[in-house]
Coordinates of C-alpha atoms and ligand atoms in Angstrom, one line a residue:
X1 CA 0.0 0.0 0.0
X2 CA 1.3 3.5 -0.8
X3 CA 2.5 5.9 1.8
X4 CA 3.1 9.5 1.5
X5 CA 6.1 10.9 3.6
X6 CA 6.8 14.9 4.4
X7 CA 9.2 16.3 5.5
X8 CA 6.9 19.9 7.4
X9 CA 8.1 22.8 7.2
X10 CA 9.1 24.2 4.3
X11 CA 7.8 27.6 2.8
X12 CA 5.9 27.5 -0.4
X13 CA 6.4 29.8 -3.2
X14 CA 5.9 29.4 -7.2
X15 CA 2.7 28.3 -8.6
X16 CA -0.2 26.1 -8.7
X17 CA -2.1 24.9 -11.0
X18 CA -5.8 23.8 -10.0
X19 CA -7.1 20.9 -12.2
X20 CA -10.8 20.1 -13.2
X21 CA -12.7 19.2 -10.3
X22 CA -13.3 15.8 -9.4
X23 CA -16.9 16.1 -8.6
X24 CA -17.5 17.6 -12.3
X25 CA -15.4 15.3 -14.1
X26 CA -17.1 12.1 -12.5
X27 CA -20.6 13.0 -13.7
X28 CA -19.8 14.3 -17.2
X29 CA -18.5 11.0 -17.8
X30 CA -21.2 9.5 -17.6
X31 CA -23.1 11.9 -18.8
X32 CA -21.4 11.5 -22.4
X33 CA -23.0 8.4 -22.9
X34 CA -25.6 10.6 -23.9
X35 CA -24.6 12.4 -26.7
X36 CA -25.0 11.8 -30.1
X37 CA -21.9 9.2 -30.7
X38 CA -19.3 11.6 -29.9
X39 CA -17.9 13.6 -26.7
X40 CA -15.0 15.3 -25.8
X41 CA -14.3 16.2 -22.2
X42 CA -11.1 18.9 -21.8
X43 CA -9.5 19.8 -18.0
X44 CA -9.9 16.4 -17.1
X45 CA -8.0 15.7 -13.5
X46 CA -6.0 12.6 -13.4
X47 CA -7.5 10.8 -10.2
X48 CA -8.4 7.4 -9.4
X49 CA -11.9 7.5 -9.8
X50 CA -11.3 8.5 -13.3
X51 CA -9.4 5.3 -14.7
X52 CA -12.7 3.6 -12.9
X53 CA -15.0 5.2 -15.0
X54 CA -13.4 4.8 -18.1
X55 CA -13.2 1.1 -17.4
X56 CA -16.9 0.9 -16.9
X57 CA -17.3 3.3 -20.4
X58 CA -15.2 0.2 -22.1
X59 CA -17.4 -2.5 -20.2
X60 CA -20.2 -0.6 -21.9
X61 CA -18.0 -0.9 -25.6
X62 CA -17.5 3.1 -25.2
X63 CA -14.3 3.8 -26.9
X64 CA -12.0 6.5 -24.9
X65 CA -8.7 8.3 -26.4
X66 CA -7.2 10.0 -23.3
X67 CA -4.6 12.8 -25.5
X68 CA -3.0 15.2 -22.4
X69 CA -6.0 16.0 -20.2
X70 CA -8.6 15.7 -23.2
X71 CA -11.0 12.7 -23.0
X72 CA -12.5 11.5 -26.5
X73 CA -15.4 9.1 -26.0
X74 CA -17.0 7.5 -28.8
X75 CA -20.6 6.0 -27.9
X76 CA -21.8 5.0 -31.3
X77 CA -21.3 1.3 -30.8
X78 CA -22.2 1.4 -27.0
X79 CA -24.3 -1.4 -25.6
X80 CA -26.1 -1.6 -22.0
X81 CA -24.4 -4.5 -20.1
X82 CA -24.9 -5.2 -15.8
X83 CA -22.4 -3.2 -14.0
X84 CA -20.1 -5.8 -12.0
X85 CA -20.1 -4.5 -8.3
X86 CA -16.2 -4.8 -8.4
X87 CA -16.6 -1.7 -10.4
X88 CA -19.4 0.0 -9.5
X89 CA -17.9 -0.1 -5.9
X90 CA -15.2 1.9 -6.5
X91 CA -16.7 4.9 -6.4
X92 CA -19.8 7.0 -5.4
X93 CA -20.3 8.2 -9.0
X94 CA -20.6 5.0 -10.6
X95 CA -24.6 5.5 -9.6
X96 CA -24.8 8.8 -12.1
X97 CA -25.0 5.4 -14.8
X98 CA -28.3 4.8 -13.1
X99 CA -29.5 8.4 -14.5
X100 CA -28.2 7.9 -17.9
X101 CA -28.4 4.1 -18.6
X102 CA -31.6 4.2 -17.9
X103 CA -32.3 7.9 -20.1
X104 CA -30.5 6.3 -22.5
X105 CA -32.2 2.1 -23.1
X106 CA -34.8 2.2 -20.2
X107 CA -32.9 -0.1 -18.2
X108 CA -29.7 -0.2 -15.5
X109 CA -28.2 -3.0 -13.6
X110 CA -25.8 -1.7 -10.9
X111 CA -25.0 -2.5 -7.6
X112 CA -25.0 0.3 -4.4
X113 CA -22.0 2.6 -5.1
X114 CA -18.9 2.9 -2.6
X115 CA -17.0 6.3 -2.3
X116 CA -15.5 7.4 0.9
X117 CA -17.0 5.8 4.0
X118 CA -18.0 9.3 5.6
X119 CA -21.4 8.6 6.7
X120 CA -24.3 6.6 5.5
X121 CA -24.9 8.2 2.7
X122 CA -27.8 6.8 1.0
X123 CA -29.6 7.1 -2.5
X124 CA -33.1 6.9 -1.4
X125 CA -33.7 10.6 -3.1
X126 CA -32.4 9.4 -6.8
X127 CA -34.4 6.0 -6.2
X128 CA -37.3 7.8 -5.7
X129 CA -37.0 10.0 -8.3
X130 CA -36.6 7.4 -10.8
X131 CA -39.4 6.1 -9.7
X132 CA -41.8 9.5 -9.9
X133 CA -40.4 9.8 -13.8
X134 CA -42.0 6.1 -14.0
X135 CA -39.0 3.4 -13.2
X136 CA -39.6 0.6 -11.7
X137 CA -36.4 -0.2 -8.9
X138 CA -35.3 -4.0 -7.5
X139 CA -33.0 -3.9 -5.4
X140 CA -31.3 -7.6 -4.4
X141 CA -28.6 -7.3 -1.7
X142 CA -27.1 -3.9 -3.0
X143 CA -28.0 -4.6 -6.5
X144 CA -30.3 -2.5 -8.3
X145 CA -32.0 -3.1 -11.7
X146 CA -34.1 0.0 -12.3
X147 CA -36.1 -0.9 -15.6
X148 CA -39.1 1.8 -17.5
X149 CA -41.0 1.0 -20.5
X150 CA -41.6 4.7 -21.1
X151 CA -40.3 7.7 -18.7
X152 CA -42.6 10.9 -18.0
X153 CA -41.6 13.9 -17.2
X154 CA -43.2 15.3 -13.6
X155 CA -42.5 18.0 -11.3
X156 CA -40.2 16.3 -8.5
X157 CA -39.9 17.9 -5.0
X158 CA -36.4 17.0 -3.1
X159 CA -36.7 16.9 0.8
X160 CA -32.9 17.8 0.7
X161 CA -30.8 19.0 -2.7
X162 CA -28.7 16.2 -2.8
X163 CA -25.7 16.8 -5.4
X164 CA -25.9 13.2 -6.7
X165 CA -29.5 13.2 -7.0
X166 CA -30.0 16.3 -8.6
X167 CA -27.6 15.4 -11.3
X168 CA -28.9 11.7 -11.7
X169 CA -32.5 12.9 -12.0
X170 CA -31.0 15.5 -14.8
X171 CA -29.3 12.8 -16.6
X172 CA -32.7 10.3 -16.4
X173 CA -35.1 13.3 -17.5
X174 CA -33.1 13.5 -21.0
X175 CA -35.2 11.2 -21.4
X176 CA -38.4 11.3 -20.1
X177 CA -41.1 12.2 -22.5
X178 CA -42.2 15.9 -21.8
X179 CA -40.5 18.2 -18.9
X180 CA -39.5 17.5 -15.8
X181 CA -39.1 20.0 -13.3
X182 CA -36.6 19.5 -9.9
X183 CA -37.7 22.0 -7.0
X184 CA -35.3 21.8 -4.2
X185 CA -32.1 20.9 -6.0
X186 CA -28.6 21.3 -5.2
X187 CA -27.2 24.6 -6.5
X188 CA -23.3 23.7 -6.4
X189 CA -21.6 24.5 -9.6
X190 CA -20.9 21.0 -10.7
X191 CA -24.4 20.6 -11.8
X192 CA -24.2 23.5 -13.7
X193 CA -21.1 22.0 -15.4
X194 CA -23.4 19.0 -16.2
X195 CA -26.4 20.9 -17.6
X196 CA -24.1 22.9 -19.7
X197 CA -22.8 19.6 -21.2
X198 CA -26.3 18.4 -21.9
X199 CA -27.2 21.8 -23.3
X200 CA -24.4 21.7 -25.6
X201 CA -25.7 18.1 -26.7
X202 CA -28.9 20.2 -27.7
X203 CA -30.6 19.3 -24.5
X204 CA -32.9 21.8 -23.1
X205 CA -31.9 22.6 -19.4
X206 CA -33.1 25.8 -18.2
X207 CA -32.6 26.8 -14.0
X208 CA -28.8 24.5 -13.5
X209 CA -27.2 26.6 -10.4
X210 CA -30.7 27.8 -8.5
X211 CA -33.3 25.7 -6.9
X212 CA -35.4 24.6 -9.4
X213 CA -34.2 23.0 -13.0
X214 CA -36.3 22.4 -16.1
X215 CA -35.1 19.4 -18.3
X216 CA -37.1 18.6 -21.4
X217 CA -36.4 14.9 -22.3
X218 CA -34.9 13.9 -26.4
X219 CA -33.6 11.2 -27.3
X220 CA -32.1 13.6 -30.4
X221 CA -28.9 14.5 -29.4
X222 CA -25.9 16.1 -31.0
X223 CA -22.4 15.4 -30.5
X224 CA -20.9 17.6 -27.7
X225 CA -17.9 19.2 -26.1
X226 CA -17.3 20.5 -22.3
X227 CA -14.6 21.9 -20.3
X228 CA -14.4 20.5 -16.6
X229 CA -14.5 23.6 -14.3
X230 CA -11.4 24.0 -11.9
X231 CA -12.1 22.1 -8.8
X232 CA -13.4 24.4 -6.1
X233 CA -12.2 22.0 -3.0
X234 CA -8.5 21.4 -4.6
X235 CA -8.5 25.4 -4.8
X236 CA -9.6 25.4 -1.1
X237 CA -7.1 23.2 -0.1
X238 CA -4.2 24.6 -1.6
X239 CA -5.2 28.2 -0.2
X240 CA -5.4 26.7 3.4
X241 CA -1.7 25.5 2.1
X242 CA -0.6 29.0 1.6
X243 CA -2.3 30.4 4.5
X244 CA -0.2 28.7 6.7
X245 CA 2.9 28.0 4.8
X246 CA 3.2 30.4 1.6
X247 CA 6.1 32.9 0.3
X248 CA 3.9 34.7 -2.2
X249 CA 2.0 31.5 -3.7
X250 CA 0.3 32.0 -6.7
X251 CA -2.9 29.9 -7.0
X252 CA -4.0 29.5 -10.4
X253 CA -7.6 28.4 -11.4
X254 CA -9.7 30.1 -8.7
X255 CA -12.8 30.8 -9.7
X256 CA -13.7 33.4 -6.9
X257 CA -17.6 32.7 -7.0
X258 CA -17.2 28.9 -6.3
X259 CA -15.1 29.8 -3.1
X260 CA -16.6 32.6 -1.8
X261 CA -17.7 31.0 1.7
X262 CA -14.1 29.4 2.5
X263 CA -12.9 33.2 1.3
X264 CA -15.3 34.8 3.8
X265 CA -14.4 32.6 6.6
X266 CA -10.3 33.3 5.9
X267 CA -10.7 36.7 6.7
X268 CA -12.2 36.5 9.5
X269 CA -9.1 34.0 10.7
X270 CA -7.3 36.8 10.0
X271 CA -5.8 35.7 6.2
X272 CA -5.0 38.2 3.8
X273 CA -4.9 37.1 -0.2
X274 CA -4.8 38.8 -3.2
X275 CA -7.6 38.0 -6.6
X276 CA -6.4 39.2 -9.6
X277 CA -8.2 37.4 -12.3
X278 CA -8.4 34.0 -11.5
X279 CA -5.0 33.7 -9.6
X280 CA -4.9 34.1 -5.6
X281 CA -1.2 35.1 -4.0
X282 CA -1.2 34.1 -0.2
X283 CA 1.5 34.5 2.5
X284 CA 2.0 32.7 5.3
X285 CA -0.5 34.4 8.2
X286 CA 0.4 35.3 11.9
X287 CA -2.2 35.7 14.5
X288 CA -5.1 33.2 13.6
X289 CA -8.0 33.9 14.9
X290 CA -10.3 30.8 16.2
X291 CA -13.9 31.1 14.2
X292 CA -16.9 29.0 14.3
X293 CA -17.3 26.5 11.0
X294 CA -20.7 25.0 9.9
X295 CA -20.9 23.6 6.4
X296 CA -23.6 23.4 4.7
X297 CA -25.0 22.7 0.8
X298 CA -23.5 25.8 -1.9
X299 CA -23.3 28.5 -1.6
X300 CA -22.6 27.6 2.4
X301 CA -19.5 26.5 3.5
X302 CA -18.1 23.0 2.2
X303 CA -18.5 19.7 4.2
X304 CA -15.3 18.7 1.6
X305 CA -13.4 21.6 3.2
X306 CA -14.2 21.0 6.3
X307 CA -11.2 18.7 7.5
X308 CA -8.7 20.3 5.6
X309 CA -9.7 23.9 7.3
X310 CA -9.9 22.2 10.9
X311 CA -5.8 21.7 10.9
X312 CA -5.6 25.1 9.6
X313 CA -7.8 26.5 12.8
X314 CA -5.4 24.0 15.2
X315 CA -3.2 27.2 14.1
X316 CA -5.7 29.7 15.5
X317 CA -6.0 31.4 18.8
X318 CA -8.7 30.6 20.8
X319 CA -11.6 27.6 20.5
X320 CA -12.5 27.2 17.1
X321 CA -16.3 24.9 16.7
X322 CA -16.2 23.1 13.6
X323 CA -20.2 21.8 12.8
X324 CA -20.4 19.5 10.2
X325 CA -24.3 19.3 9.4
X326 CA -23.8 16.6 6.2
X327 CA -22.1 13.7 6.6
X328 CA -22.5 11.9 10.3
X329 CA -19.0 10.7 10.5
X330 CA -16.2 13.3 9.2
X331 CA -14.4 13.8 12.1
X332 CA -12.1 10.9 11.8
X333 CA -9.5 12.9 10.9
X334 CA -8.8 14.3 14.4
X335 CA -8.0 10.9 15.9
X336 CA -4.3 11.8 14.0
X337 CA -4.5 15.2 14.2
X338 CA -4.7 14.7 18.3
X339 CA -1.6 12.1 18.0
X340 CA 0.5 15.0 15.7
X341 CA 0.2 17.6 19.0
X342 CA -3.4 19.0 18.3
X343 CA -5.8 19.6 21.0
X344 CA -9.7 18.7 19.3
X345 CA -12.6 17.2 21.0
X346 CA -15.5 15.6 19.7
X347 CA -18.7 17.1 21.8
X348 CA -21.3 16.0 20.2
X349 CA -22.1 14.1 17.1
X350 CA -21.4 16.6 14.7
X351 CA -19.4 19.5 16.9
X352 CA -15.7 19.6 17.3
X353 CA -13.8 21.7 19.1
X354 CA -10.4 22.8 18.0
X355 CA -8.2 24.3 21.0
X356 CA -4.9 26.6 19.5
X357 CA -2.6 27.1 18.2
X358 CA -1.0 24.2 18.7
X359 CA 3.1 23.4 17.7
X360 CA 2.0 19.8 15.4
X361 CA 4.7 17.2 15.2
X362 CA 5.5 14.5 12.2
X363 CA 4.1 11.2 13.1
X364 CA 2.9 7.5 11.3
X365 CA -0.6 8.5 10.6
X366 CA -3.4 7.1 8.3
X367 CA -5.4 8.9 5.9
X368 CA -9.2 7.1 6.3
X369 CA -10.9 8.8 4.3
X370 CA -10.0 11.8 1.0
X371 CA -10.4 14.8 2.8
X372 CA -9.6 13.6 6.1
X373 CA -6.5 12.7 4.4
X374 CA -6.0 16.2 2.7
X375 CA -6.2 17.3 6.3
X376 CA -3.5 15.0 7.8
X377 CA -1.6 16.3 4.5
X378 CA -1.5 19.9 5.7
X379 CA -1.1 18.4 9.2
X380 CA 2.3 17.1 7.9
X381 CA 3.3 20.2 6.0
X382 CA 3.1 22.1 8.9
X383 CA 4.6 19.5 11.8
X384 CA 8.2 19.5 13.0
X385 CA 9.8 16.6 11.4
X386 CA 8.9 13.7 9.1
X387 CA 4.9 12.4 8.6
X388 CA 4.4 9.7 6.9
X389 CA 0.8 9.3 5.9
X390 CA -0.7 5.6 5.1
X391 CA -3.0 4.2 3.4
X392 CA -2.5 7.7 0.6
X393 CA -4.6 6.2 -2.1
X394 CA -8.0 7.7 -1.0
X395 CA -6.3 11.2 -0.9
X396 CA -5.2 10.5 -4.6
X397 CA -8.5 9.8 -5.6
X398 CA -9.3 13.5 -5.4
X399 CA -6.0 15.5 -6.0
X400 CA -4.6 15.3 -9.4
X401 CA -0.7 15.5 -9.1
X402 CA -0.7 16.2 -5.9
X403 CA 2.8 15.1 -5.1
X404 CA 4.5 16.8 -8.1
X405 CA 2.4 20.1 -7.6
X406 CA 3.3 20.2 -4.3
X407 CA 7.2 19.1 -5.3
X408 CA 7.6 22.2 -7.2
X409 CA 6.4 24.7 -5.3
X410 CA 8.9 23.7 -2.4
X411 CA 7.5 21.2 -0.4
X412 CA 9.9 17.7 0.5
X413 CA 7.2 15.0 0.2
X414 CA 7.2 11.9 -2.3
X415 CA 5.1 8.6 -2.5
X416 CA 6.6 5.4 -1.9
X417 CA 4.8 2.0 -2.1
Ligands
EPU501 N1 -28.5 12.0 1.0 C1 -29.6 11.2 1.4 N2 -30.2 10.5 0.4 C2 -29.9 10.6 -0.9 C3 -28.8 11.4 -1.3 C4 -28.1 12.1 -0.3 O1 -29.9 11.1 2.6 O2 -30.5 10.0 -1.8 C5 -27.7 12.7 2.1 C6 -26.3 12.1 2.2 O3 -26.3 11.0 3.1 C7 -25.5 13.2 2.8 C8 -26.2 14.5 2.2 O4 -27.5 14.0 1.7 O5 -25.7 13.3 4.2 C9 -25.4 15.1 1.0 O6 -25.4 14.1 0.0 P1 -25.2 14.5 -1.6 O7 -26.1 13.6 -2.3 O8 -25.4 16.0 -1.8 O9 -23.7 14.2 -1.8 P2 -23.1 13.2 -2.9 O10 -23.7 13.4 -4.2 O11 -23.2 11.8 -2.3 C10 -21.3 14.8 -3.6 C11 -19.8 14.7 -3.7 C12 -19.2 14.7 -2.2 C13 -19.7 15.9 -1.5 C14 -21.2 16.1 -1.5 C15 -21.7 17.3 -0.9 C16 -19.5 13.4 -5.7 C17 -19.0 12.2 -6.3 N3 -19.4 13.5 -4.4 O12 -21.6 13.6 -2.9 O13 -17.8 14.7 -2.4 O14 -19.3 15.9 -0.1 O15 -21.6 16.0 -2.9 O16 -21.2 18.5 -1.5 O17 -19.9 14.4 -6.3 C18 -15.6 14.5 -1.7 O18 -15.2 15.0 -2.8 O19 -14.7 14.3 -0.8 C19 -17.0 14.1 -1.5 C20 -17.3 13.3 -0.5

């Protein structure tokens, strides 16, 4: 298994580059399926969940040409196969095939997806979606066939604007006869990434980024192009990076509007940055201030940013509260953090307290799950000595070069297996 050891420390200067996001890039995927017979996806990050995606494309006779960080996919000779759980497990957004499998030939076999174990996170919102359009769902131990003669568009109410749901009932209602409507969907700006994809595939989608979306359903599509947006949470990561350890880092890719809660939140910790287009320069910051955290859905604050910002605020004077009001169990982070020097309490459920600063030092630690791992990441940046983080492959699966970007602007880590 690979480890990732850092040596803390060092001051950061140069630049960074942000890559597509993540969270984009796994749904347009997908989402290409739909198209015409041909899609091209640019700004594509190189992550694990990636390579997953394409290999369930080729189970599904998609042919890919991967040329820099360009994806070509060619659907004209696709045909609907069961998704082997091997696969499907591998990641949360295998499920976005439910959405388009069954837009696309009126029937999906797929078992429950994986993704990181964060909370229960279920998909009762998408099934019941589905259903409301007219699918019929079996589910067998974890394995869903979700079959409909005919799909009809409806208005669909969400009790919460799940991201996943929101795009898989997108993706479904392409083709659903008539117009669905979503009221209460998710607003972050991966799902406007997605409708602009369908959109360009001559898809009407009309509301993408506020709370209610309009999809009319064709099965007439045209070929299509998109560009993957620059992932908001990478960008949020590498500022907290900066914050604490930059020499005038530049931090290329920010788009301002996708950030502007974490921004918010920085200066009231007391962190001074500079926007000029869509590059951020960041020092190193004295005299943190502890602040109070809650994440919520966009435009709130970020559950993903949530772990990476608590190491920052073991750096802050005061008691910081961190409430995470998503995910039931994203504090496992702290576990290490507490082992590295930090001083954070669980009080209740979903509440942490962060006591600081705190001097961290370099210790064996284990990354359990992506961002909690991002967090332990900083943690070691910033420690006295060497950390050498375990189990690393669940923080690759959401940072594209992460070691080499971090290589060149100055920091001493590396991956060894
Ligand atoms: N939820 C339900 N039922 C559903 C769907 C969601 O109860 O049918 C609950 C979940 O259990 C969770 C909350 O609603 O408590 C939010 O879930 P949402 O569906 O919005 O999240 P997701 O689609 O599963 C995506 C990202 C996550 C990110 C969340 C929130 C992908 C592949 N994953 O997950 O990313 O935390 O949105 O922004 O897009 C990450 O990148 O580290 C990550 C976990």
């Amino acid at each position: 298994m690979s480890k990732i050891t850092i040596e803390g420390q060092n001051l950061l200067s140069g630049e960074v580059k942000i890559s597509g996001a993540k969270n984009s890039a796994v749904a347009l995927l997908p989402a290409a399926v739909l198209a015409n017979k041909k899609s091209v996806i640019y700004n594509v990050p190189e992550i694990k969940d990636i390579g997953y995606l394409i290999e369930i494309m080729e189970l599904l006779n998609c042919k890919i040409e991967q040329k820099d960080d360009a994806l070509y996919i060619d659907s004209s000779k696709m045909k609907n196969v069961p998704i082997p759980e091997e696969l499907s497990v591998q990641m949360r957004a295998s499920y976005y095939f439910m959405g388009a499998l069954l837009a696309k030939y009126g029937k999906v076999e797929i078992s429950f997806p994986g993704g990181c174990n964060i909370g229960a996170r279920p998909i009762d919102i998408h099934i019941k979606g589905f259903e409301e359009l007219g699918a019929k769902v079996e589910i067998v131990k974890n394995r869903y066939t979700i079959t409909a003669e005919k799909l009809v568009g409806k208005t669909i109410y969400f009790d919460f604007p799940s991201v996943g749901a929101t795009i898989n009932i997108m993706l479904a209602a392409t083709g659903a006869e008539g117009t669905t409507i979503i009221e209460n969907a998710a607003m972050e700006p991966e799902i406007v990434n997605v409708a602009s994809f369908l959109i360009n595939m001559g898809i009407e989608v009309r509301g993408a980024g506020t709370k209610r979306i309009e999809i009319v359903g064709t099965r007439k599509t045209t070929d299509a192009v998109i560009e993957v947006f620059p992932d908001r949470i990478e960008s949020g990561t590498y500022i907290i990076i900066g914050a604490l350890l930059g020499d005038n880092l530049k931090i290329k890719g920010i788009i301002k509007e996708h950030i502007e809660a974490l921004l918010i939140k920085l200066k009231e910790i007391g962190i001074d940055f500079v926007i000029d287009g869509d590059t951020m320069t960041i020092s190193r910051c004295e005299n943190l201030r502890a602040v109070k955290v809650k994440t919520l859905v966009f435009p709130g604050f970020p559950t993903d940013l949530q772990q990476p910002i608590t190491t920052l605020l073991t750096q802050a004077k005061g008691k910081s509260i961190v409430e995470e009001t998503l995910y039931e169990n994203r504090f496992r982070n702290t576990y290490d953090l507490n082992r590295m020097g930090a001083i954070t309490n669980i009080l209740t459920l979903n509440k942490l307290e962060i006591k600081g600063p705190r001097k961290l030092k370099g210790t064996n630690v284990i990354a359990t799950d992506l961002r909690g791992g991002a967090s332990l990441l900083i943690a070691g940046l910033i420690a006295e000595g060497t950390t050498v983080i375990e189990n690393c492959d669940v923080i690759l699966r959401g940072y594209s070069h992460l070691t080499t970007k971090l290589q060149n602007i100055g920091a001493k880590i590396e991956i060894t297996e």
